[in-house]
Amino acid sequence: MTQESEGEELADRYADLPVRHSEVAMHGLVWDVVRDRVDLGAAGEVTREYVRHTGAVAVAALDDQGRICLIQQYRHPVRAYEWEIPAGLLDVHGEPPHVGAARELHEEADLVAGTWHVLADYVSSPGGLDEVLRIYLARDLTAVPDHDRHERDGEELGMPLRWVSLEEARDAFLAGRVHNATLGIAVLAALAARDQDWATVRPVDAPWPGHRA
């Protein structure tokens, strides 16, 4: 194992290693499973399979009392009605990520926000899928008029909405009562940012090198 200089800034290092062969191992309804043979240099070539993902955005929407907006949605793979924050895929061609986030907040929570920042970026499961996810902080909220609200169906039909304090959401996550990773990251990041008077949040159009549009 190589030893990195302790004086260097802590940051991931992006690299496009040579892919000697690539094929779609399985075509899915939403995502494909891809099989790549990658050249690791001195370590030789390895074959890896992963889910090719469009990427996603999520919204930590805080009201004037500092409460976060949560929605509850059925997630079949884990057989649970999960408490989450509004989120969705980056599946509209050419749509800027923050516009997609605003669309999801409108559609899933009937809200629009006057102030937007980037709160956190993360990768979901880098050993098995290439999904990158950006969490936005949305404030100065107003409700969408009844006549302009999105008509929900499928798992979103009748979806409950709940406002909770960041502390209550944190405690539920740490106690193992709620399990959604995006919710956990959003709440812990929001608490940390709030403790620093929001100095750590980034502009809504901050660079996102991990996202390949």
PDB file of C-alpha atoms in Angstrom:
ATOM      1  CA  MET A   1       0.000   0.000   0.000  1.00  0.00           C
ATOM      2  CA  THR A   2       1.364   3.408  -0.959  1.00  0.00           C
ATOM      3  CA  GLN A   3       1.473   6.166   1.625  1.00  0.00           C
ATOM      4  CA  GLU A   4      -0.077   9.468   0.567  1.00  0.00           C
ATOM      5  CA  SER A   5       1.369  12.728   1.804  1.00  0.00           C
ATOM      6  CA  GLU A   6      -0.433  13.842   4.960  1.00  0.00           C
ATOM      7  CA  GLY A   7      -0.178  17.439   3.797  1.00  0.00           C
ATOM      8  CA  GLU A   8      -2.307  16.887   0.708  1.00  0.00           C
ATOM      9  CA  GLU A   9      -5.950  17.853   0.628  1.00  0.00           C
ATOM     10  CA  LEU A  10      -8.207  14.874   1.284  1.00  0.00           C
ATOM     11  CA  ALA A  11     -10.020  14.220  -2.003  1.00  0.00           C
ATOM     12  CA  ASP A  12     -10.973  11.370  -4.314  1.00  0.00           C
ATOM     13  CA  ARG A  13      -8.874  11.033  -7.448  1.00  0.00           C
ATOM     14  CA  TYR A  14     -10.739  10.447 -10.692  1.00  0.00           C
ATOM     15  CA  ALA A  15      -9.174   8.186 -13.309  1.00  0.00           C
ATOM     16  CA  ASP A  16     -10.273   6.719 -16.625  1.00  0.00           C
ATOM     17  CA  LEU A  17      -8.344   3.456 -16.722  1.00  0.00           C
ATOM     18  CA  PRO A  18      -8.256   1.672 -20.085  1.00  0.00           C
ATOM     19  CA  VAL A  19     -11.299  -0.527 -20.719  1.00  0.00           C
ATOM     20  CA  ARG A  20     -10.171  -3.346 -23.025  1.00  0.00           C
ATOM     21  CA  HIS A  21     -13.664  -4.745 -23.577  1.00  0.00           C
ATOM     22  CA  SER A  22     -17.170  -3.679 -22.585  1.00  0.00           C
ATOM     23  CA  GLU A  23     -20.557  -5.319 -23.111  1.00  0.00           C
ATOM     24  CA  VAL A  24     -24.071  -5.148 -21.736  1.00  0.00           C
ATOM     25  CA  ALA A  25     -24.552  -8.310 -19.705  1.00  0.00           C
ATOM     26  CA  MET A  26     -28.237  -7.633 -19.067  1.00  0.00           C
ATOM     27  CA  HIS A  27     -30.691  -5.061 -20.381  1.00  0.00           C
ATOM     28  CA  GLY A  28     -33.078  -3.903 -17.651  1.00  0.00           C
ATOM     29  CA  LEU A  29     -36.283  -1.876 -17.596  1.00  0.00           C
ATOM     30  CA  VAL A  30     -34.501   1.149 -16.111  1.00  0.00           C
ATOM     31  CA  TRP A  31     -30.809   0.216 -15.770  1.00  0.00           C
ATOM     32  CA  ASP A  32     -28.431  -2.136 -17.554  1.00  0.00           C
ATOM     33  CA  VAL A  33     -25.788  -4.409 -16.075  1.00  0.00           C
ATOM     34  CA  VAL A  34     -22.452  -3.784 -17.804  1.00  0.00           C
ATOM     35  CA  ARG A  35     -19.418  -6.073 -17.927  1.00  0.00           C
ATOM     36  CA  ASP A  36     -16.030  -4.340 -18.384  1.00  0.00           C
ATOM     37  CA  ARG A  37     -12.511  -5.724 -18.652  1.00  0.00           C
ATOM     38  CA  VAL A  38     -10.311  -3.041 -17.096  1.00  0.00           C
ATOM     39  CA  ASP A  39      -6.540  -2.635 -17.302  1.00  0.00           C
ATOM     40  CA  LEU A  40      -5.178  -1.829 -13.830  1.00  0.00           C
ATOM     41  CA  GLY A  41      -1.616  -1.479 -15.032  1.00  0.00           C
ATOM     42  CA  ALA A  42       0.812  -3.393 -12.826  1.00  0.00           C
ATOM     43  CA  ALA A  43      -2.121  -5.260 -11.235  1.00  0.00           C
ATOM     44  CA  GLY A  44      -3.167  -6.686 -14.611  1.00  0.00           C
ATOM     45  CA  GLU A  45      -6.642  -6.883 -16.124  1.00  0.00           C
ATOM     46  CA  VAL A  46      -9.815  -7.580 -14.163  1.00  0.00           C
ATOM     47  CA  THR A  47     -13.439  -8.086 -15.191  1.00  0.00           C
ATOM     48  CA  ARG A  48     -16.089  -6.191 -13.266  1.00  0.00           C
ATOM     49  CA  GLU A  49     -19.875  -6.089 -13.582  1.00  0.00           C
ATOM     50  CA  TYR A  50     -21.892  -3.108 -12.406  1.00  0.00           C
ATOM     51  CA  VAL A  51     -25.227  -1.399 -12.844  1.00  0.00           C
ATOM     52  CA  ARG A  52     -25.084   1.554 -15.215  1.00  0.00           C
ATOM     53  CA  HIS A  53     -27.142   4.283 -13.550  1.00  0.00           C
ATOM     54  CA  THR A  54     -28.423   7.646 -14.768  1.00  0.00           C
ATOM     55  CA  GLY A  55     -27.532   9.414 -11.515  1.00  0.00           C
ATOM     56  CA  ALA A  56     -29.977  11.075  -9.149  1.00  0.00           C
ATOM     57  CA  VAL A  57     -30.730  14.157  -7.119  1.00  0.00           C
ATOM     58  CA  ALA A  58     -32.384  14.604  -3.732  1.00  0.00           C
ATOM     59  CA  VAL A  59     -33.671  17.578  -1.779  1.00  0.00           C
ATOM     60  CA  ALA A  60     -33.257  18.420   1.895  1.00  0.00           C
ATOM     61  CA  ALA A  61     -36.101  20.938   2.123  1.00  0.00           C
ATOM     62  CA  LEU A  62     -36.105  22.956   5.356  1.00  0.00           C
ATOM     63  CA  ASP A  63     -39.023  25.116   6.459  1.00  0.00           C
ATOM     64  CA  ASP A  64     -38.848  28.337   8.492  1.00  0.00           C
ATOM     65  CA  GLN A  65     -38.706  26.288  11.702  1.00  0.00           C
ATOM     66  CA  GLY A  66     -35.702  24.310  10.468  1.00  0.00           C
ATOM     67  CA  ARG A  67     -37.709  21.123  10.000  1.00  0.00           C
ATOM     68  CA  ILE A  68     -36.960  18.764   7.126  1.00  0.00           C
ATOM     69  CA  CYS A  69     -39.602  17.480   4.723  1.00  0.00           C
ATOM     70  CA  LEU A  70     -39.869  13.669   4.677  1.00  0.00           C
ATOM     71  CA  ILE A  71     -41.995  11.470   2.450  1.00  0.00           C
ATOM     72  CA  GLN A  72     -42.789   7.782   2.863  1.00  0.00           C
ATOM     73  CA  GLN A  73     -42.635   5.515  -0.168  1.00  0.00           C
ATOM     74  CA  TYR A  74     -42.807   1.763  -0.694  1.00  0.00           C
ATOM     75  CA  ARG A  75     -39.492   0.304  -1.883  1.00  0.00           C
ATOM     76  CA  HIS A  76     -40.062  -3.201  -3.132  1.00  0.00           C
ATOM     77  CA  PRO A  77     -36.436  -4.499  -3.165  1.00  0.00           C
ATOM     78  CA  VAL A  78     -36.179  -3.949   0.605  1.00  0.00           C
ATOM     79  CA  ARG A  79     -39.906  -4.647   1.277  1.00  0.00           C
ATOM     80  CA  ALA A  80     -40.370  -1.471   3.312  1.00  0.00           C
ATOM     81  CA  TYR A  81     -42.242   1.803   3.384  1.00  0.00           C
ATOM     82  CA  GLU A  82     -39.181   4.001   3.784  1.00  0.00           C
ATOM     83  CA  TRP A  83     -39.032   7.523   5.091  1.00  0.00           C
ATOM     84  CA  GLU A  84     -37.002   9.481   2.553  1.00  0.00           C
ATOM     85  CA  ILE A  85     -36.442  12.989   1.248  1.00  0.00           C
ATOM     86  CA  PRO A  86     -37.790  13.965  -2.192  1.00  0.00           C
ATOM     87  CA  ALA A  87     -35.525  12.509  -4.873  1.00  0.00           C
ATOM     88  CA  GLY A  88     -35.470  11.305  -8.439  1.00  0.00           C
ATOM     89  CA  LEU A  89     -33.447  10.134 -11.397  1.00  0.00           C
ATOM     90  CA  LEU A  90     -31.516  12.373 -13.758  1.00  0.00           C
ATOM     91  CA  ASP A  91     -33.364  10.881 -16.689  1.00  0.00           C
ATOM     92  CA  VAL A  92     -34.443  14.011 -18.603  1.00  0.00           C
ATOM     93  CA  HIS A  93     -31.913  14.599 -21.372  1.00  0.00           C
ATOM     94  CA  GLY A  94     -30.145  17.953 -21.081  1.00  0.00           C
ATOM     95  CA  GLU A  95     -31.861  18.943 -17.834  1.00  0.00           C
ATOM     96  CA  PRO A  96     -29.477  20.610 -15.340  1.00  0.00           C
ATOM     97  CA  PRO A  97     -29.341  18.628 -12.075  1.00  0.00           C
ATOM     98  CA  HIS A  98     -30.704  21.481  -9.936  1.00  0.00           C
ATOM     99  CA  VAL A  99     -33.684  21.842 -12.289  1.00  0.00           C
ATOM    100  CA  GLY A 100     -34.357  18.128 -11.858  1.00  0.00           C
ATOM    101  CA  ALA A 101     -34.196  18.578  -8.089  1.00  0.00           C
ATOM    102  CA  ALA A 102     -36.733  21.409  -8.245  1.00  0.00           C
ATOM    103  CA  ARG A 103     -38.991  19.244 -10.389  1.00  0.00           C
ATOM    104  CA  GLU A 104     -38.839  16.383  -7.873  1.00  0.00           C
ATOM    105  CA  LEU A 105     -39.604  18.726  -4.966  1.00  0.00           C
ATOM    106  CA  HIS A 106     -42.620  20.008  -6.882  1.00  0.00           C
ATOM    107  CA  GLU A 107     -43.871  16.565  -7.879  1.00  0.00           C
ATOM    108  CA  GLU A 108     -43.262  14.676  -4.636  1.00  0.00           C
ATOM    109  CA  ALA A 109     -43.799  17.306  -1.942  1.00  0.00           C
ATOM    110  CA  ASP A 110     -45.912  20.015  -3.620  1.00  0.00           C
ATOM    111  CA  LEU A 111     -43.255  22.595  -2.780  1.00  0.00           C
ATOM    112  CA  VAL A 112     -41.129  25.198  -4.538  1.00  0.00           C
ATOM    113  CA  ALA A 113     -38.027  26.767  -3.004  1.00  0.00           C
ATOM    114  CA  GLY A 114     -36.680  30.284  -3.311  1.00  0.00           C
ATOM    115  CA  THR A 115     -33.144  29.449  -2.164  1.00  0.00           C
ATOM    116  CA  TRP A 116     -31.029  26.537  -3.374  1.00  0.00           C
ATOM    117  CA  HIS A 117     -27.545  25.256  -2.448  1.00  0.00           C
ATOM    118  CA  VAL A 118     -25.576  22.046  -2.828  1.00  0.00           C
ATOM    119  CA  LEU A 119     -25.433  20.226   0.495  1.00  0.00           C
ATOM    120  CA  ALA A 120     -23.542  16.987  -0.289  1.00  0.00           C
ATOM    121  CA  ASP A 121     -22.454  14.637  -3.082  1.00  0.00           C
ATOM    122  CA  TYR A 122     -21.953  10.914  -2.693  1.00  0.00           C
ATOM    123  CA  VAL A 123     -21.729   7.594  -4.518  1.00  0.00           C
ATOM    124  CA  SER A 124     -24.248   4.953  -3.519  1.00  0.00           C
ATOM    125  CA  SER A 125     -22.340   1.693  -3.895  1.00  0.00           C
ATOM    126  CA  PRO A 126     -19.170   2.199  -5.950  1.00  0.00           C
ATOM    127  CA  GLY A 127     -18.318  -1.496  -6.048  1.00  0.00           C
ATOM    128  CA  GLY A 128     -21.535  -2.416  -7.826  1.00  0.00           C
ATOM    129  CA  LEU A 129     -23.096   0.576  -9.568  1.00  0.00           C
ATOM    130  CA  ASP A 130     -21.914   3.863 -11.020  1.00  0.00           C
ATOM    131  CA  GLU A 131     -24.693   5.974  -9.465  1.00  0.00           C
ATOM    132  CA  VAL A 132     -23.716   9.423  -8.260  1.00  0.00           C
ATOM    133  CA  LEU A 133     -26.165  11.432  -6.181  1.00  0.00           C
ATOM    134  CA  ARG A 134     -26.289  15.112  -5.279  1.00  0.00           C
ATOM    135  CA  ILE A 135     -28.277  16.380  -2.296  1.00  0.00           C
ATOM    136  CA  TYR A 136     -29.527  19.954  -2.514  1.00  0.00           C
ATOM    137  CA  LEU A 137     -30.519  22.190   0.366  1.00  0.00           C
ATOM    138  CA  ALA A 138     -33.782  23.983  -0.398  1.00  0.00           C
ATOM    139  CA  ARG A 139     -35.139  26.831   1.753  1.00  0.00           C
ATOM    140  CA  ASP A 140     -37.635  29.691   1.538  1.00  0.00           C
ATOM    141  CA  LEU A 141     -40.375  27.226   0.690  1.00  0.00           C
ATOM    142  CA  THR A 142     -43.864  27.880  -0.628  1.00  0.00           C
ATOM    143  CA  ALA A 143     -46.661  25.438  -1.384  1.00  0.00           C
ATOM    144  CA  VAL A 144     -47.651  24.593  -4.942  1.00  0.00           C
ATOM    145  CA  PRO A 145     -51.256  25.717  -5.660  1.00  0.00           C
ATOM    146  CA  ASP A 146     -53.782  22.893  -5.735  1.00  0.00           C
ATOM    147  CA  HIS A 147     -54.488  23.314  -9.447  1.00  0.00           C
ATOM    148  CA  ASP A 148     -50.777  22.975 -10.321  1.00  0.00           C
ATOM    149  CA  ARG A 149     -49.953  19.901  -8.244  1.00  0.00           C
ATOM    150  CA  HIS A 150     -48.556  16.743  -9.781  1.00  0.00           C
ATOM    151  CA  GLU A 151     -50.922  13.785 -10.092  1.00  0.00           C
ATOM    152  CA  ARG A 152     -49.184  10.878  -8.401  1.00  0.00           C
ATOM    153  CA  ASP A 153     -49.548   7.184  -9.180  1.00  0.00           C
ATOM    154  CA  GLY A 154     -47.796   3.876  -8.495  1.00  0.00           C
ATOM    155  CA  GLU A 155     -45.746   3.859  -5.287  1.00  0.00           C
ATOM    156  CA  GLU A 156     -46.270   7.637  -4.988  1.00  0.00           C
ATOM    157  CA  LEU A 157     -50.073   7.433  -4.775  1.00  0.00           C
ATOM    158  CA  GLY A 158     -51.220   8.646  -1.356  1.00  0.00           C
ATOM    159  CA  MET A 159     -47.621   9.131  -0.244  1.00  0.00           C
ATOM    160  CA  PRO A 160     -47.471  10.510   3.337  1.00  0.00           C
ATOM    161  CA  LEU A 161     -45.507  13.702   4.059  1.00  0.00           C
ATOM    162  CA  ARG A 162     -44.114  14.644   7.451  1.00  0.00           C
ATOM    163  CA  TRP A 163     -42.121  17.567   8.841  1.00  0.00           C
ATOM    164  CA  VAL A 164     -39.609  16.667  11.560  1.00  0.00           C
ATOM    165  CA  SER A 165     -36.735  18.448  13.242  1.00  0.00           C
ATOM    166  CA  LEU A 166     -33.246  17.573  12.077  1.00  0.00           C
ATOM    167  CA  GLU A 167     -32.529  16.245  15.567  1.00  0.00           C
ATOM    168  CA  GLU A 168     -35.521  13.886  15.479  1.00  0.00           C
ATOM    169  CA  ALA A 169     -34.512  12.595  12.049  1.00  0.00           C
ATOM    170  CA  ARG A 170     -30.903  12.149  13.190  1.00  0.00           C
ATOM    171  CA  ASP A 171     -31.954  10.213  16.280  1.00  0.00           C
ATOM    172  CA  ALA A 172     -34.251   7.932  14.260  1.00  0.00           C
ATOM    173  CA  PHE A 173     -31.445   7.207  11.791  1.00  0.00           C
ATOM    174  CA  LEU A 174     -28.840   6.484  14.458  1.00  0.00           C
ATOM    175  CA  ALA A 175     -31.285   4.302  16.385  1.00  0.00           C
ATOM    176  CA  GLY A 176     -31.934   2.183  13.291  1.00  0.00           C
ATOM    177  CA  ARG A 177     -35.594   3.135  12.938  1.00  0.00           C
ATOM    178  CA  VAL A 178     -35.102   4.705   9.509  1.00  0.00           C
ATOM    179  CA  HIS A 179     -32.595   3.323   7.040  1.00  0.00           C
ATOM    180  CA  ASN A 180     -32.504   5.358   3.853  1.00  0.00           C
ATOM    181  CA  ALA A 181     -28.894   6.374   3.149  1.00  0.00           C
ATOM    182  CA  THR A 182     -29.780   9.609   1.375  1.00  0.00           C
ATOM    183  CA  LEU A 183     -31.944  10.684   4.306  1.00  0.00           C
ATOM    184  CA  GLY A 184     -29.165   9.889   6.773  1.00  0.00           C
ATOM    185  CA  ILE A 185     -26.496  11.725   4.802  1.00  0.00           C
ATOM    186  CA  ALA A 186     -28.778  14.727   4.246  1.00  0.00           C
ATOM    187  CA  VAL A 187     -29.708  15.069   7.904  1.00  0.00           C
ATOM    188  CA  LEU A 188     -26.170  14.676   9.240  1.00  0.00           C
ATOM    189  CA  ALA A 189     -24.794  17.048   6.592  1.00  0.00           C
ATOM    190  CA  ALA A 190     -27.504  19.627   7.316  1.00  0.00           C
ATOM    191  CA  LEU A 191     -26.801  19.506  11.047  1.00  0.00           C
ATOM    192  CA  ALA A 192     -23.069  19.918  10.429  1.00  0.00           C
ATOM    193  CA  ALA A 193     -23.663  22.785   7.980  1.00  0.00           C
ATOM    194  CA  ARG A 194     -26.088  24.503  10.352  1.00  0.00           C
ATOM    195  CA  ASP A 195     -23.528  24.295  13.162  1.00  0.00           C
ATOM    196  CA  GLN A 196     -21.148  26.218  10.889  1.00  0.00           C
ATOM    197  CA  ASP A 197     -23.791  28.824  10.038  1.00  0.00           C
ATOM    198  CA  TRP A 198     -24.231  27.240   6.570  1.00  0.00           C
ATOM    199  CA  ALA A 199     -20.695  28.231   5.536  1.00  0.00           C
ATOM    200  CA  THR A 200     -20.062  24.799   4.003  1.00  0.00           C
ATOM    201  CA  VAL A 201     -22.922  24.766   1.482  1.00  0.00           C
ATOM    202  CA  ARG A 202     -21.958  25.300  -2.158  1.00  0.00           C
ATOM    203  CA  PRO A 203     -23.560  27.233  -5.035  1.00  0.00           C
ATOM    204  CA  VAL A 204     -26.420  25.454  -6.760  1.00  0.00           C
ATOM    205  CA  ASP A 205     -24.306  25.060  -9.917  1.00  0.00           C
ATOM    206  CA  ALA A 206     -21.137  23.912  -8.117  1.00  0.00           C
ATOM    207  CA  PRO A 207     -18.909  21.580 -10.193  1.00  0.00           C
ATOM    208  CA  TRP A 208     -19.861  17.911 -10.004  1.00  0.00           C
ATOM    209  CA  PRO A 209     -16.937  15.976 -11.496  1.00  0.00           C
ATOM    210  CA  GLY A 210     -18.392  12.595 -10.604  1.00  0.00           C
ATOM    211  CA  HIS A 211     -21.514  13.146 -12.695  1.00  0.00           C
ATOM    212  CA  ARG A 212     -21.057  12.375 -16.366  1.00  0.00           C
ATOM    213  CA  ALA A 213     -23.987  13.956 -18.137  1.00  0.00           C
TER     214      ALA A 213
END
